[in-house]
Coordinates of C-alpha atoms and ligand atoms in Angstrom, one line a residue:
X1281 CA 15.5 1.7 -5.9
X1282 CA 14.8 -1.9 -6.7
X1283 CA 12.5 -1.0 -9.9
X1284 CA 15.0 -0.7 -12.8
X1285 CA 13.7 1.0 -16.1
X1286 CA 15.2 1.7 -19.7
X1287 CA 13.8 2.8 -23.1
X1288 CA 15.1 0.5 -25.8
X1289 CA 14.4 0.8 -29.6
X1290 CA 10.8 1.5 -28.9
X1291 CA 10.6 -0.7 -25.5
X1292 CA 10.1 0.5 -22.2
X1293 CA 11.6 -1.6 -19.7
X1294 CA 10.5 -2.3 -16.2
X1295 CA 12.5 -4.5 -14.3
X1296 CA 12.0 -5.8 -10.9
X1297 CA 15.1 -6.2 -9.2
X1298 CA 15.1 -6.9 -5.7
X1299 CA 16.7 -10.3 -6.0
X1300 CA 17.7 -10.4 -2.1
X1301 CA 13.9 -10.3 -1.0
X1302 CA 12.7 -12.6 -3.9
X1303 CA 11.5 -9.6 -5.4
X1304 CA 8.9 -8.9 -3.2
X1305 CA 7.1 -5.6 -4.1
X1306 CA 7.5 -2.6 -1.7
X1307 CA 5.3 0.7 -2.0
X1308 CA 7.9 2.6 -3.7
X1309 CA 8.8 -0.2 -6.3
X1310 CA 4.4 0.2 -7.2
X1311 CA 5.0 3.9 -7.5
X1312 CA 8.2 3.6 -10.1
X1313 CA 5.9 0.7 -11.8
X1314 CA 3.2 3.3 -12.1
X1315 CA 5.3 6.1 -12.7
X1316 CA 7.5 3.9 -15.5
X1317 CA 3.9 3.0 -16.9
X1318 CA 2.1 6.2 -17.6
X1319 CA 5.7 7.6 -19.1
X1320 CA 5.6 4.6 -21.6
X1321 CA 2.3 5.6 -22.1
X1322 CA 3.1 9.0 -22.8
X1323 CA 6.3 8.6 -24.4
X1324 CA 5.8 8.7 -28.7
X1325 CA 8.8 6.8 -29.1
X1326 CA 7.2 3.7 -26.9
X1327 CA 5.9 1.2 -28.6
X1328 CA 5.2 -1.5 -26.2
X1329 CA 6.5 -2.4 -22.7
X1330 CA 8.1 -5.1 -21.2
X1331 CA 7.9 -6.7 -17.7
X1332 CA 10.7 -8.9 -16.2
X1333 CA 12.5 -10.1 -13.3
X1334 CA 15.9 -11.2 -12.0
X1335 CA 17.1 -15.0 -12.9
X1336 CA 15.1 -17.6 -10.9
X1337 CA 12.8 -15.1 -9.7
X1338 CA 9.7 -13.1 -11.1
X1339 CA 8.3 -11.8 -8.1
X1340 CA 7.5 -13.6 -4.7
X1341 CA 4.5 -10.6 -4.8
X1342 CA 3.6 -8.3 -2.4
X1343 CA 6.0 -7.8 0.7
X1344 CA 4.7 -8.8 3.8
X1345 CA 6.3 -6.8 5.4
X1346 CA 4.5 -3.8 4.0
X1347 CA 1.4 -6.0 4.0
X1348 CA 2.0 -5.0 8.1
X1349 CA 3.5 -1.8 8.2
X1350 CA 1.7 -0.3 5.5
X1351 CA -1.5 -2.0 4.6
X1352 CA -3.5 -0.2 1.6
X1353 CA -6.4 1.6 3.2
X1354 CA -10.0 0.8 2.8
X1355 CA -12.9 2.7 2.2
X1356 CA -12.6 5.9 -0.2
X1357 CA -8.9 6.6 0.2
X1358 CA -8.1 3.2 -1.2
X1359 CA -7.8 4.2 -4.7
X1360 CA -5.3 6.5 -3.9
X1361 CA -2.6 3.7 -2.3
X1362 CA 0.2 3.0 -4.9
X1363 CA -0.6 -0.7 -5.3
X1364 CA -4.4 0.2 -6.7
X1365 CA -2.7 3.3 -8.6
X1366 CA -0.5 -0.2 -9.9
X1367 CA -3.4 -2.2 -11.1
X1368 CA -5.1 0.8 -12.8
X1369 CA -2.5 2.0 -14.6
X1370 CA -1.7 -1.7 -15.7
X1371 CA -5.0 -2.8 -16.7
X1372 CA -6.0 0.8 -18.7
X1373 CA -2.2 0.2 -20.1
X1374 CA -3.0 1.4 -24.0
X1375 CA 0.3 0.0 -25.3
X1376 CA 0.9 -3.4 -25.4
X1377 CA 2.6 -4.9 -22.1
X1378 CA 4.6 -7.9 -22.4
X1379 CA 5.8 -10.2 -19.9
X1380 CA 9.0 -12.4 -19.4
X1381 CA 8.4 -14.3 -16.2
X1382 CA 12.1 -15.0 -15.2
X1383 CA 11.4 -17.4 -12.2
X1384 CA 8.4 -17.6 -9.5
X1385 CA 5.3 -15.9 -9.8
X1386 CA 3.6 -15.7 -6.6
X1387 CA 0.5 -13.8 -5.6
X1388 CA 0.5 -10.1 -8.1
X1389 CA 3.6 -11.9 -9.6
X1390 CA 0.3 -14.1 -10.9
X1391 CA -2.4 -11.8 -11.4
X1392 CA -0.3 -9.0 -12.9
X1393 CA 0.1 -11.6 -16.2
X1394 CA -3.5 -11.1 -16.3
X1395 CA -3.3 -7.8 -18.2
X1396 CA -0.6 -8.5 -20.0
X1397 CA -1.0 -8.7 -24.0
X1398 CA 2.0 -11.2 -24.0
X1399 CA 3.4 -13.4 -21.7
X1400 CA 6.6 -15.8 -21.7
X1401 CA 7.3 -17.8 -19.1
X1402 CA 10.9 -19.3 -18.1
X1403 CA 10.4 -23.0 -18.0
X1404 CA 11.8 -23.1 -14.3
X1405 CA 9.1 -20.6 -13.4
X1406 CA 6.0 -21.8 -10.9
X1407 CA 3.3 -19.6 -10.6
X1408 CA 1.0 -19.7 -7.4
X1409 CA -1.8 -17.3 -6.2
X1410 CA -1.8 -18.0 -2.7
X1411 CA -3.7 -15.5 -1.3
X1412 CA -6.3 -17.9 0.8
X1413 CA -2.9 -19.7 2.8
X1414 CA -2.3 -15.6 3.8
X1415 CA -5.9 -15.1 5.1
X1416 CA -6.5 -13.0 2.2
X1417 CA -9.3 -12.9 -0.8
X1418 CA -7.6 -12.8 -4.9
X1419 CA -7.0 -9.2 -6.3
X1420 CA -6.4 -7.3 -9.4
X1421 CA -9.7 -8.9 -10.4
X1422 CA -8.1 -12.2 -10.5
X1423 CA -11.5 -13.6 -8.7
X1424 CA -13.2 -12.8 -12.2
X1425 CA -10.8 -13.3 -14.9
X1426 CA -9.1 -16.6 -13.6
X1427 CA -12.5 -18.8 -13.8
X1428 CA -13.5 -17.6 -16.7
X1429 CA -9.7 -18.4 -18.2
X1430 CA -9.9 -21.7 -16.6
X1431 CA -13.2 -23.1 -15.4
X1432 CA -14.7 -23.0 -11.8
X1433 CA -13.1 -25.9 -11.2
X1434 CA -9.6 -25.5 -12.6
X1435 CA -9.3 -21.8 -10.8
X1436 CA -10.7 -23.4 -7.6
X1437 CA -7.5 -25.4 -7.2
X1438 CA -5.5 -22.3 -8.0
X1439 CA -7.3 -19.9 -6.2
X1440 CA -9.2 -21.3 -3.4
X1441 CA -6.5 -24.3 -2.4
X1442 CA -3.8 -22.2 -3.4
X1443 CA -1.5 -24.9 -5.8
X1444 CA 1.2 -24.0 -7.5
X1445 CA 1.2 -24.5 -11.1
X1446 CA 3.7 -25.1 -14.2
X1447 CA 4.7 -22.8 -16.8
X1448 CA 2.9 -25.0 -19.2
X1449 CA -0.4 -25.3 -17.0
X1450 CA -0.3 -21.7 -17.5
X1451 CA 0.2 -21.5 -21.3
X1452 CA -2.8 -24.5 -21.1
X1453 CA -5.1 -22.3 -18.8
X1454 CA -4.4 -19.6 -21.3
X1455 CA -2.3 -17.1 -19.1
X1456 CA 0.5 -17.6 -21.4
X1457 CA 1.7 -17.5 -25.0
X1458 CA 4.7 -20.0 -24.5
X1459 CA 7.4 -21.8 -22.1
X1460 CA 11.0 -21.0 -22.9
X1461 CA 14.7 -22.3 -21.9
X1462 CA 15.2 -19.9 -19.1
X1463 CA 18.0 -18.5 -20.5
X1464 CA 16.2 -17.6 -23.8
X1465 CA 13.1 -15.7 -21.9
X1466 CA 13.9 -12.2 -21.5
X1467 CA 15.8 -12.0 -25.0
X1468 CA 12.6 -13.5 -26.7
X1469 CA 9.9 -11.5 -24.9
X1470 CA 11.8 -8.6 -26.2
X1471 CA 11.8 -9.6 -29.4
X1472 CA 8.3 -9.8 -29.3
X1473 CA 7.5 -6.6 -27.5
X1474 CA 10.1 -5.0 -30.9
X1475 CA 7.2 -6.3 -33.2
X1476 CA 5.2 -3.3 -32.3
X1477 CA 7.9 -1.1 -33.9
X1478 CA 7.3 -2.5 -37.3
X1479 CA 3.5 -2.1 -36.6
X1480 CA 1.1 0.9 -36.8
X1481 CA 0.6 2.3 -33.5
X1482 CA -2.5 3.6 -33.4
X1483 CA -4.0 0.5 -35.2
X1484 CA -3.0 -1.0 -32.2
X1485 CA -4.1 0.9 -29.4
X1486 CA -7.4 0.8 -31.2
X1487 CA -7.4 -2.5 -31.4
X1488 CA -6.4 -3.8 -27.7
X1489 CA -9.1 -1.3 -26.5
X1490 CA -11.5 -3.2 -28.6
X1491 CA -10.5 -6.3 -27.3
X1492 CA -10.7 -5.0 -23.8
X1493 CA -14.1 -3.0 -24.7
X1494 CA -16.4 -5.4 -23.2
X1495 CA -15.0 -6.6 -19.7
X1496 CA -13.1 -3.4 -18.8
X1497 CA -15.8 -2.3 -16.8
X1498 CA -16.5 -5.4 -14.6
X1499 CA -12.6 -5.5 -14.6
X1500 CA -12.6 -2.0 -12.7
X1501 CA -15.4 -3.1 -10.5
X1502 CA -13.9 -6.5 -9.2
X1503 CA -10.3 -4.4 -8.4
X1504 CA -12.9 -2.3 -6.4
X1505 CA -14.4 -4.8 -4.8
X1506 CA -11.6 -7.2 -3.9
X1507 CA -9.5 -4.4 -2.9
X1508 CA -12.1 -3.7 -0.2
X1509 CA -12.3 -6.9 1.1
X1510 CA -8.9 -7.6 1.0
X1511 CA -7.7 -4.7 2.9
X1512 CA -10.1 -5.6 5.8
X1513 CA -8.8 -8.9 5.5
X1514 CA -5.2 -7.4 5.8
X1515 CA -6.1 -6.6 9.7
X1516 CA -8.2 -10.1 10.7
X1517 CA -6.7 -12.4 13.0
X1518 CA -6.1 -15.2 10.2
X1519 CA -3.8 -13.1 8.2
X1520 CA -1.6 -12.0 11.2
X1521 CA -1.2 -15.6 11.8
X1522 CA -0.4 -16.3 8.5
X1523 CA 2.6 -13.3 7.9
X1524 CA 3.9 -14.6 11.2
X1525 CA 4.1 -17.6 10.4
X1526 CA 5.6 -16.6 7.3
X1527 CA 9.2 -14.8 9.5
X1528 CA 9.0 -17.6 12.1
X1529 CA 9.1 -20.1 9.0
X1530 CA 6.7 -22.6 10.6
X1531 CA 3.9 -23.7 9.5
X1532 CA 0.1 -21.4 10.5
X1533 CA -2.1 -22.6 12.5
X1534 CA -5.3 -21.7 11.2
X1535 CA -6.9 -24.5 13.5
X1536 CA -7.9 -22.0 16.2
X1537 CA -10.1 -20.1 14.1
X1538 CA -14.0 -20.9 13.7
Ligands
LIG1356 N1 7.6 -10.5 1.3 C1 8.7 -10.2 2.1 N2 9.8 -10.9 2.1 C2 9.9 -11.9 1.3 C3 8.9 -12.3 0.4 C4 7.7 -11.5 0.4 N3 6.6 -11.7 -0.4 N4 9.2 -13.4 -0.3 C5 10.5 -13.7 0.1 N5 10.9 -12.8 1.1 C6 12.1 -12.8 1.8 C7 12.2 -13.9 2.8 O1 11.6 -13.5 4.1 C8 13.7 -14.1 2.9 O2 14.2 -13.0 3.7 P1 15.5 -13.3 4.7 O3 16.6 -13.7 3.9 O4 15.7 -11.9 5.4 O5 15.0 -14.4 5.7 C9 14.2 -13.8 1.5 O6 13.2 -13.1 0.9 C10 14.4 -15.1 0.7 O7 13.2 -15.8 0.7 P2 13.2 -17.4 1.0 O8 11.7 -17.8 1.4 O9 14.2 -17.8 1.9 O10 13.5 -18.0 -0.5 P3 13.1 -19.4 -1.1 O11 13.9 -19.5 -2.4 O12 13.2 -20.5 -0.1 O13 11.6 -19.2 -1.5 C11 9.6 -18.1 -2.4 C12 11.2 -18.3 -2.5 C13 9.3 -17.0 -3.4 C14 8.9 -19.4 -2.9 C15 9.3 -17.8 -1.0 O14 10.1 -16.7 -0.5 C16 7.8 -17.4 -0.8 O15 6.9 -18.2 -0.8 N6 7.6 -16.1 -0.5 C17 6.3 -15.6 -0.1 C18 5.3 -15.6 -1.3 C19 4.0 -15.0 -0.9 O16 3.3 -15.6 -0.1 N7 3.7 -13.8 -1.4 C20 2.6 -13.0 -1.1 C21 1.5 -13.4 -2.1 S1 0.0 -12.4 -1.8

């Protein structure tokens, strides 16, 4: 098992810990993500949960690999595959979610942070949503919620070139709270996240809901949509190039497609 979890003095832990694959996120580590979610949510004693990775690394995102073997489906079955069972139970989280981004953010390592309440990120972290350079369209409604963080602009260079981008381009595009010594990130998110013990609970369920009220809908929607689209693009010609590419380490050739 590569998700590790814990219950803390009011925090639920969920730590990715696959270091030797970059933590790259299997099927089973989005089923113990959603199972360790809607226990935190369920669990009285939870105040708020926390996110984190190994040192170095946050997560390197899906696994391509699986992205092969065992693409989500499409169609009406997709809402049942574990990483769309992820992003719901993530983005209708009720509890606060905080984040300590130990390392590299790639891909959901990015988006995830999205529907976070908190996020702290290690100040040797780079964050990247490079889901174009794979042959493959944003998700976990980044395509809505990144230019509207950032400006069409802005969230064109992230999202339709690709860049990588600082911790501190991220606390300045508003994805996160604040950049700290990597050594310090983990021990301060968790201070954060032990606020919520010294605040009333239901006071603050009430209140993220509120502040989620108005685009929780369309944020629904856009998973929806993207996740249709991006599991056809799983199978098209440019992506197999692309997660080829990736285990040959060479570079793709995307020069043979019209
Ligand atoms: N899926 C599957 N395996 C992955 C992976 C991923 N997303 N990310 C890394 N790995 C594997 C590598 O294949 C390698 O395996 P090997 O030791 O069996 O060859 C191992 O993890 C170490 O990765 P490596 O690329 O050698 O480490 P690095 O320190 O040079 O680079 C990253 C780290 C995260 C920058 C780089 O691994 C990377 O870009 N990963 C892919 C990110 C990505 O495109 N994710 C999908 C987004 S939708």
């Amino acid at each position: 098992m590569s998700i590790k979890t814990a219950t803390l003095n009011g925090v639920a832990t969920i730590e990715i810990a696959r270091p030797e694959k970059k933590n790259a996120l299997t099927v089973a580590m989005y089923q113990a993500m959603t199972d360790a979610l809607r226990a935190a949510q369920d669990d009285p004693a939870v105040r708020a949960v926390l996110i984190t990775g190994q040192p170095g690394i946050f997560t390197s995102g899906n696994d391509i690999e699986d992205f092969i073997a065992r693409p989500p489906e499409s169609g009406s079955n997709s809402a049942n595959s574990p990483v769309f069972q992820f992003m719901q139970a993530l983005a209708s989280c009720e509890k606060p979610v905080i984040a300590a981004v130990t390392g590299a953010a790639i891909g959901i390592g990015t988006t995830l942070l999205l529907h976070c309440d908190l996020v702290y990120v290690s100040d040797e972290a780079r964050l990247a949503m490079p889901f174009v350079s794979l042959g493959l369209v944003p998700e976990f409604a980044a395509s809505l919620i990144v230019p509207r963080l950032m400006g069409h602009v802005k969230a064109a260079e992230k999202l339709l070139l690709g860049e990588p981008f600082t911790p501190q381009d991220a606390v300045d595009m508003h994805i996160a709270n604040a950049v700290l010594p990597a050594g310090e990130v983990v021990s301060h998110a968790r201070r954060m996240a032990e606020r919520f013990n010294a605040l009333p609970p239901g006071a603050v369920r009430d209140t993220k809901r509120l502040m989620k009220r108005a685009s929780a809908a369309e944020t629904v929607s856009t998973i929806a949509v993207e996740g249709e689209i991006f599991s056809s693009r799983l199978r098209s010609p440019e992506a197999m190039e692309a997660f080829q590419a990736f285990f040959q380490k060479r570079k793709p050739d995307f020069l043979q497609f019209s």
